Amino acid sequence: MNTVSTGFSGPSVCRIAGVTYRQLDYWARTNLVTPSVTAAQGSGSKRVYSYADLIEVRVIKSLLDAGVALPRARQAVNCLRNQIGGDLKSVSLVLSGSNSVLAYSDGEIIDLLKGGHGVFNVISMDSVTADIDTSLAQEVETTENRRLAMA
Amino acid sequence: MNTVSTGFSGPSVCRIAGVTYRQLDYWARTNLVTPSVTAAQGSGSKRVYSYADLIEVRVIKSLLDAGVALPRARQAVNCLRNQIGGDLKSVSLVLSGSNSVLAYSDGEIIDLLKGGHGVFNVISMDSVTADIDTSLAQEVETTENRRLAMA
DNA sequence: AAGTGTAGTTACACCCCTGTCATATAACAA
DNA sequence: TTGTTATATGACAGGGGTGTAACTACACTT
């Protein structure tokens, strides 16, 4: 099932992040989120996603759930990609117009709101990583149950 | 041209708020923003929008520009409609997840950020009314120039 | 080595939203 | 009243994003 050792398969990512396979596939084809461990190589091959990919997928899903359209999510992910691997604790991703910034405190966010003009999109990375981690634990659990059932 | 006295015609609203006629028409037909002074009554008739309508249109445009999808904007406008007519100074419209609320201070916004879960979209009504007022002044000006040209 | 399951690929269709263009008709001017 | 203008309406097309389903091919089991 390849859930943790080398990375995550497409369907695994779908279950963990809560998106449909059709969405994940579309995002891979349009270069929104590509499997950074192993790309697909024709029918029957397997995409393998990294944990960072998983985060990105979840961020996009959160944005979609909040009513943010895909092109905008694209921008958010681009900004995030430069930062990922770094510390995501207590970080918020703030989009204002065509600008993308990372904020490390509520005060920073307020400053951005005051200085800016128009609409701001704010994504708390804490909740994203938290959601992913719990879903991931659940996925591992049910996968092991399946192994038991198979044995 | 009916720009200020009784209200704003459809094309006027388009120019002032910066949306296409097709959008405004679609929004009227789908009950997103309906002309609250006079509804359309067949070909050749005139929709007449109020200033409050103008604000709503501009809010929607700002949300669209920020990548917020139309269904979400629909809900946000519903929240705003209950408050409009009241004081819009130093008010922020906050879309938190699938909920929409109005915040009257930075402190409230911070509370929302802390209490919420995931994604926020924040729009300052100050900037909206400011934009509308300047665009409106410009519209009146060019309209009067047109009158001069016609005379 | 054959068979079974899993996963990627393709084709098709649908809905939402917006653009273009033609048409109809009310509002207004001469 | 008559002609012109402004505006709403209608028909149509097109793109983005997603669902459904059939098909293909790899991987693993036995």
Coordinates of C-alpha atoms (C1' of nucleotides) in Angstrom, one line a residue:
Chain A
M1 CA 0.0 0.0 0.0
N2 CA 3.1 2.2 0.3
T3 CA 1.7 4.6 2.8
V4 CA 4.6 5.9 4.8
S5 CA 8.0 4.2 3.9
T6 CA 8.7 5.8 0.5
G7 CA 5.8 8.2 0.3
F8 CA 2.1 8.3 -0.5
S9 CA 0.2 6.9 -3.5
G10 CA -2.5 9.0 -5.2
P11 CA -5.4 7.3 -3.6
S12 CA -3.7 7.5 -0.2
V13 CA -3.3 11.2 -0.6
C14 CA -7.0 11.5 -1.5
R15 CA -8.1 9.7 1.6
I16 CA -5.7 11.6 3.9
A17 CA -6.3 15.0 2.5
G18 CA -10.0 14.5 1.7
V19 CA -10.0 15.2 -2.0
T20 CA -11.3 13.2 -4.9
Y21 CA -9.0 11.3 -7.2
R22 CA -10.3 13.3 -10.1
Q23 CA -9.2 16.5 -8.4
L24 CA -5.7 15.2 -7.5
D25 CA -5.2 14.0 -11.0
Y26 CA -6.3 17.3 -12.5
W27 CA -4.0 19.1 -10.2
A28 CA -1.1 16.8 -11.2
R29 CA -1.8 17.3 -14.9
T30 CA -2.0 21.1 -14.6
N31 CA 1.1 21.3 -12.4
L32 CA -0.7 22.5 -9.3
V33 CA 0.7 19.7 -7.2
T34 CA 3.0 17.2 -8.8
P35 CA 4.1 14.0 -7.0
S36 CA 7.7 15.1 -6.1
V37 CA 8.9 11.6 -5.3
T38 CA 7.8 9.8 -8.4
A39 CA 5.9 11.1 -11.4
A40 CA 3.4 9.0 -13.2
Q41 CA 4.8 7.1 -16.2
G42 CA 1.9 5.8 -18.2
S43 CA -1.1 3.6 -17.2
G44 CA -0.5 1.4 -14.2
S45 CA 2.4 3.3 -12.9
K46 CA 2.2 5.0 -9.5
R47 CA 2.6 8.5 -8.5
V48 CA 4.4 8.9 -5.2
Y49 CA 3.8 12.0 -3.1
S50 CA 6.0 13.4 -0.3
Y51 CA 4.7 14.7 3.0
A52 CA 5.3 18.3 1.7
D53 CA 3.1 17.5 -1.2
L54 CA 0.5 16.2 1.2
I55 CA 0.6 19.6 3.0
E56 CA 0.1 21.4 -0.2
V57 CA -2.8 19.3 -1.2
R58 CA -4.4 19.9 2.1
V59 CA -3.9 23.7 1.8
I60 CA -5.6 23.7 -1.5
K61 CA -8.5 21.7 -0.1
S62 CA -8.9 24.1 2.8
L63 CA -8.9 27.0 0.3
L64 CA -11.5 25.3 -1.8
D65 CA -13.7 24.6 1.2
A66 CA -13.4 28.3 2.1
G67 CA -14.6 29.2 -1.4
V68 CA -11.3 30.3 -2.8
A69 CA -10.9 29.4 -6.5
L70 CA -8.2 27.2 -7.9
P71 CA -6.2 30.0 -9.6
R72 CA -5.8 31.7 -6.3
A73 CA -4.8 28.5 -4.6
R74 CA -2.2 28.2 -7.2
Q75 CA -0.6 31.4 -6.0
A76 CA -0.8 30.3 -2.4
V77 CA 1.0 27.1 -3.1
N78 CA 3.7 28.8 -5.1
C79 CA 4.4 31.0 -2.1
L80 CA 4.3 28.1 0.3
R81 CA 6.7 26.0 -1.7
N82 CA 9.5 28.4 -1.1
Q83 CA 9.0 28.1 2.6
I84 CA 8.0 24.5 3.1
G85 CA 10.6 22.3 4.8
G86 CA 11.1 25.3 7.1
D87 CA 9.1 25.7 10.3
L88 CA 5.4 25.7 9.6
K89 CA 4.4 26.1 13.3
S90 CA 2.5 29.2 14.0
V91 CA 2.9 30.5 10.4
S92 CA 0.1 32.1 8.5
L93 CA 0.0 32.5 4.8
V94 CA -1.4 35.8 3.7
L95 CA -2.4 36.7 0.2
S96 CA -3.1 40.2 -0.8
G97 CA -3.8 41.0 -4.4
S98 CA -0.8 39.6 -6.2
N99 CA 1.4 39.5 -3.1
S100 CA 2.0 36.5 -0.9
V101 CA 3.6 36.9 2.5
L102 CA 4.2 34.7 5.5
A103 CA 3.2 36.1 8.9
Y104 CA 4.5 34.7 12.1
S105 CA 2.2 36.4 14.6
D106 CA -1.3 37.9 14.9
G107 CA 0.3 41.3 15.1
E108 CA 2.0 40.9 11.8
I109 CA -1.3 39.9 10.2
I110 CA -3.1 43.0 11.6
D111 CA -0.3 45.2 10.3
L112 CA -0.7 43.6 6.9
L113 CA -4.5 44.2 7.0
K114 CA -4.0 47.8 7.9
G115 CA -1.3 48.5 5.3
G116 CA -3.1 46.7 2.5
H117 CA -6.0 47.5 0.3
G118 CA -8.8 45.2 -0.6
V119 CA -9.2 41.6 0.3
F120 CA -6.8 39.4 2.2
N121 CA -6.7 35.6 2.2
V122 CA -5.3 34.2 5.4
I123 CA -4.4 30.5 5.9
S124 CA -3.3 29.2 9.3
M125 CA -0.7 26.5 8.7
D126 CA -1.1 25.2 12.2
S127 CA -4.6 23.8 11.5
V128 CA -3.5 22.4 8.2
T129 CA -0.6 20.4 9.6
A130 CA -2.8 19.3 12.5
D131 CA -5.5 18.0 10.2
I132 CA -3.0 16.2 8.1
D133 CA -1.3 14.5 11.0
T134 CA -4.5 13.2 12.5
S135 CA -5.8 12.0 9.1
L136 CA -2.5 10.4 8.5
A137 CA -2.5 8.5 11.7
Q138 CA -6.0 7.2 10.9
E139 CA -4.9 6.2 7.4
V140 CA -2.0 4.2 8.8
E141 CA -4.3 2.6 11.3
T142 CA -6.9 1.4 8.8
T143 CA -4.1 0.3 6.5
E144 CA -2.7 -1.9 9.2
N145 CA -6.2 -3.2 9.9
R146 CA -6.5 -4.2 6.3
R147 CA -3.2 -6.0 6.5
L148 CA -4.4 -7.9 9.5
A149 CA -7.6 -8.8 7.6
M150 CA -5.5 -10.0 4.7
A151 CA -3.2 -12.1 6.8
Chain B
M1 CA -28.2 59.2 -17.9
N2 CA -29.7 58.8 -14.5
T3 CA -26.5 58.6 -12.6
V4 CA -27.3 60.1 -9.2
S5 CA -30.7 61.6 -8.8
T6 CA -32.9 58.5 -8.7
G7 CA -30.1 55.8 -8.7
F8 CA -27.7 54.1 -11.0
S9 CA -28.4 52.4 -14.3
G10 CA -26.9 49.0 -15.1
P11 CA -24.1 50.3 -17.3
S12 CA -23.4 53.0 -14.8
V13 CA -22.9 50.4 -12.1
C14 CA -20.6 48.5 -14.4
R15 CA -18.4 51.5 -15.0
I16 CA -18.3 52.6 -11.3
A17 CA -17.8 49.2 -9.8
G18 CA -15.6 47.8 -12.6
V19 CA -17.6 44.8 -13.6
T20 CA -18.8 43.7 -17.0
Y21 CA -22.5 44.1 -18.0
R22 CA -22.7 40.3 -18.4
Q23 CA -21.6 39.8 -14.9
L24 CA -24.1 42.4 -13.5
D25 CA -26.9 40.9 -15.5
Y26 CA -26.0 37.4 -14.4
W27 CA -26.0 38.5 -10.8
A28 CA -29.4 40.2 -11.2
R29 CA -30.9 37.1 -12.8
T30 CA -29.5 34.8 -10.1
N31 CA -30.6 37.1 -7.3
L32 CA -27.1 37.9 -6.2
V33 CA -27.5 41.6 -6.5
T34 CA -30.9 42.9 -7.6
P35 CA -31.6 46.5 -8.4
S36 CA -33.4 47.6 -5.3
V37 CA -34.9 50.8 -6.8
T38 CA -36.4 49.5 -10.0
A39 CA -36.3 46.0 -11.3
A40 CA -36.1 45.3 -15.0
Q41 CA -39.4 44.8 -16.9
G42 CA -38.5 43.5 -20.2
S43 CA -36.4 44.7 -23.1
G44 CA -35.7 48.4 -23.1
S45 CA -36.6 48.9 -19.5
K46 CA -34.1 50.1 -17.0
R47 CA -32.7 48.6 -13.9
V48 CA -32.1 51.2 -11.2
Y49 CA -29.6 50.4 -8.5
S50 CA -29.2 52.1 -5.1
Y51 CA -26.0 53.2 -3.5
A52 CA -26.2 50.2 -1.2
D53 CA -26.4 48.0 -4.3
L54 CA -23.4 49.7 -5.6
I55 CA -21.5 48.8 -2.5
E56 CA -22.5 45.2 -2.7
V57 CA -21.5 44.9 -6.3
R58 CA -18.1 46.3 -5.4
V59 CA -17.7 43.9 -2.5
I60 CA -18.4 41.0 -4.9
K61 CA -15.9 42.3 -7.4
S62 CA -13.3 42.7 -4.7
L63 CA -13.9 39.1 -3.6
L64 CA -13.7 37.8 -7.1
D65 CA -10.5 39.6 -7.7
A66 CA -9.2 38.0 -4.5
G67 CA -10.0 34.6 -5.9
V68 CA -13.2 34.0 -3.9
A69 CA -15.7 32.0 -5.9
L70 CA -19.2 33.4 -6.6
P71 CA -21.1 31.0 -4.3
R72 CA -19.0 32.1 -1.4
A73 CA -19.5 35.7 -2.3
R74 CA -23.2 35.1 -2.4
Q75 CA -23.1 34.1 1.3
A76 CA -20.9 36.9 2.2
V77 CA -23.2 39.4 0.7
N78 CA -26.1 38.0 2.6
C79 CA -24.3 38.7 5.8
L80 CA -23.5 42.2 4.7
R81 CA -27.0 42.9 3.6
N82 CA -28.2 42.6 7.2
Q83 CA -25.8 45.3 8.3
I84 CA -25.7 47.6 5.3
G85 CA -27.4 51.0 5.9
G86 CA -25.7 50.9 9.2
D87 CA -22.3 52.4 9.8
L88 CA -19.8 50.8 7.5
K89 CA -16.9 52.9 8.7
S90 CA -14.0 50.8 10.1
V91 CA -15.9 47.6 9.6
S92 CA -14.3 44.5 8.2
L93 CA -16.2 41.7 6.6
V94 CA -14.6 38.4 7.6
L95 CA -15.3 35.1 5.9
S96 CA -14.2 32.4 8.3
G97 CA -14.4 29.0 6.8
S98 CA -18.0 28.8 5.7
N99 CA -19.2 31.6 8.0
S100 CA -19.4 35.3 7.5
V101 CA -19.2 37.9 10.2
L102 CA -18.6 41.6 10.6
A103 CA -15.7 42.8 12.8
Y104 CA -15.6 46.2 14.3
S105 CA -12.0 46.3 15.6
D106 CA -8.6 44.7 15.2
G107 CA -9.2 42.8 18.4
E108 CA -12.3 41.2 17.0
I109 CA -10.4 40.1 13.9
I110 CA -7.6 38.6 16.1
D111 CA -10.2 36.7 18.1
L112 CA -11.7 35.4 14.9
L113 CA -8.3 34.3 13.6
K114 CA -7.6 32.5 16.9
G115 CA -11.0 30.9 17.2
G116 CA -11.4 29.9 13.6
H117 CA -10.1 27.0 11.8
G118 CA -8.1 27.2 8.6
V119 CA -8.9 29.9 6.0
F120 CA -10.0 33.5 6.4
N121 CA -10.9 36.1 3.9
V122 CA -10.9 39.7 5.2
I123 CA -12.2 42.7 3.4
S124 CA -12.1 46.2 4.7
M125 CA -15.3 48.1 4.0
D126 CA -13.4 51.3 4.3
S127 CA -11.4 50.6 1.2
V128 CA -14.6 49.5 -0.6
T129 CA -16.5 52.7 0.1
A130 CA -13.5 54.8 -0.7
D131 CA -13.0 53.1 -4.1
I132 CA -16.7 53.5 -4.9
D133 CA -16.8 57.1 -3.9
T134 CA -13.8 58.1 -6.1
S135 CA -15.1 56.0 -9.0
L136 CA -18.5 57.6 -8.5
A137 CA -17.1 61.1 -8.6
Q138 CA -15.2 60.3 -11.8
E139 CA -18.4 58.9 -13.3
V140 CA -20.4 62.0 -12.5
E141 CA -17.6 64.1 -14.0
T142 CA -17.4 62.3 -17.3
T143 CA -21.2 62.2 -17.5
E144 CA -21.3 66.0 -17.2
N145 CA -18.6 66.3 -19.9
R146 CA -20.7 64.2 -22.1
R147 CA -23.6 66.5 -21.5
L148 CA -21.4 69.4 -22.5
A149 CA -20.4 67.7 -25.6
M150 CA -24.0 67.0 -26.5
A151 CA -25.1 70.6 -25.8
Chain C
dA1 C1' 4.5 -17.6 -15.2
dA2 C1' -0.4 -16.6 -14.7
dG3 C1' -3.8 -14.1 -12.5
dT4 C1' -5.6 -10.6 -9.6
dG5 C1' -5.8 -6.1 -7.7
dT6 C1' -4.4 -1.5 -7.8
dA7 C1' -3.7 2.8 -10.0
dG8 C1' -3.0 5.9 -13.9
dT9 C1' -5.0 7.2 -18.5
dT10 C1' -8.5 8.5 -21.6
dA11 C1' -13.1 9.8 -23.2
dC12 C1' -17.3 11.8 -22.3
dA13 C1' -20.5 14.8 -20.3
dC14 C1' -22.2 18.3 -17.1
dC15 C1' -22.5 22.7 -14.6
dC16 C1' -21.0 27.4 -13.6
dC17 C1' -19.6 31.6 -15.3
dT18 C1' -18.4 34.9 -18.8
dG19 C1' -17.9 36.8 -23.6
dT20 C1' -20.0 37.9 -28.2
dC21 C1' -23.5 39.1 -31.0
dA22 C1' -28.1 39.8 -32.5
dT23 C1' -32.7 41.3 -31.2
dA24 C1' -36.5 43.7 -28.9
dT25 C1' -38.4 47.5 -26.7
dA26 C1' -38.6 51.2 -23.5
dA27 C1' -37.0 56.0 -22.9
dC28 C1' -36.0 60.2 -24.9
dA29 C1' -35.3 64.0 -28.4
dA30 C1' -36.6 66.5 -32.4
Chain D
dT1 C1' -45.3 61.3 -33.8
dT2 C1' -41.2 59.6 -35.4
dG3 C1' -36.6 58.4 -35.2
dT4 C1' -32.6 57.6 -32.3
dT5 C1' -30.4 55.9 -28.3
dA6 C1' -29.9 53.2 -24.4
dT7 C1' -30.8 49.1 -22.1
dA8 C1' -32.5 44.5 -21.3
dT9 C1' -33.0 40.0 -23.3
dG10 C1' -31.9 35.8 -25.8
dA11 C1' -29.1 32.4 -28.2
dC12 C1' -24.8 30.6 -28.5
dA13 C1' -20.1 29.4 -27.6
dG14 C1' -16.2 28.5 -24.7
dG15 C1' -13.2 27.5 -20.7
dG16 C1' -12.5 25.7 -16.1
dG17 C1' -13.3 22.1 -12.9
dT18 C1' -15.4 17.8 -11.6
dG19 C1' -17.9 13.3 -11.9
dT20 C1' -18.6 8.6 -14.2
dA21 C1' -16.9 4.9 -16.5
dA22 C1' -14.3 2.1 -19.5
dC23 C1' -9.6 0.9 -20.5
dT24 C1' -4.6 -0.1 -19.9
dA25 C1' -0.7 -1.5 -17.6
dC26 C1' 2.2 -2.2 -13.7
dA27 C1' 3.1 -5.0 -9.3
dC28 C1' 2.5 -8.4 -6.3
dT29 C1' 0.7 -13.0 -4.9
dT30 C1' 0.6 -17.8 -5.6

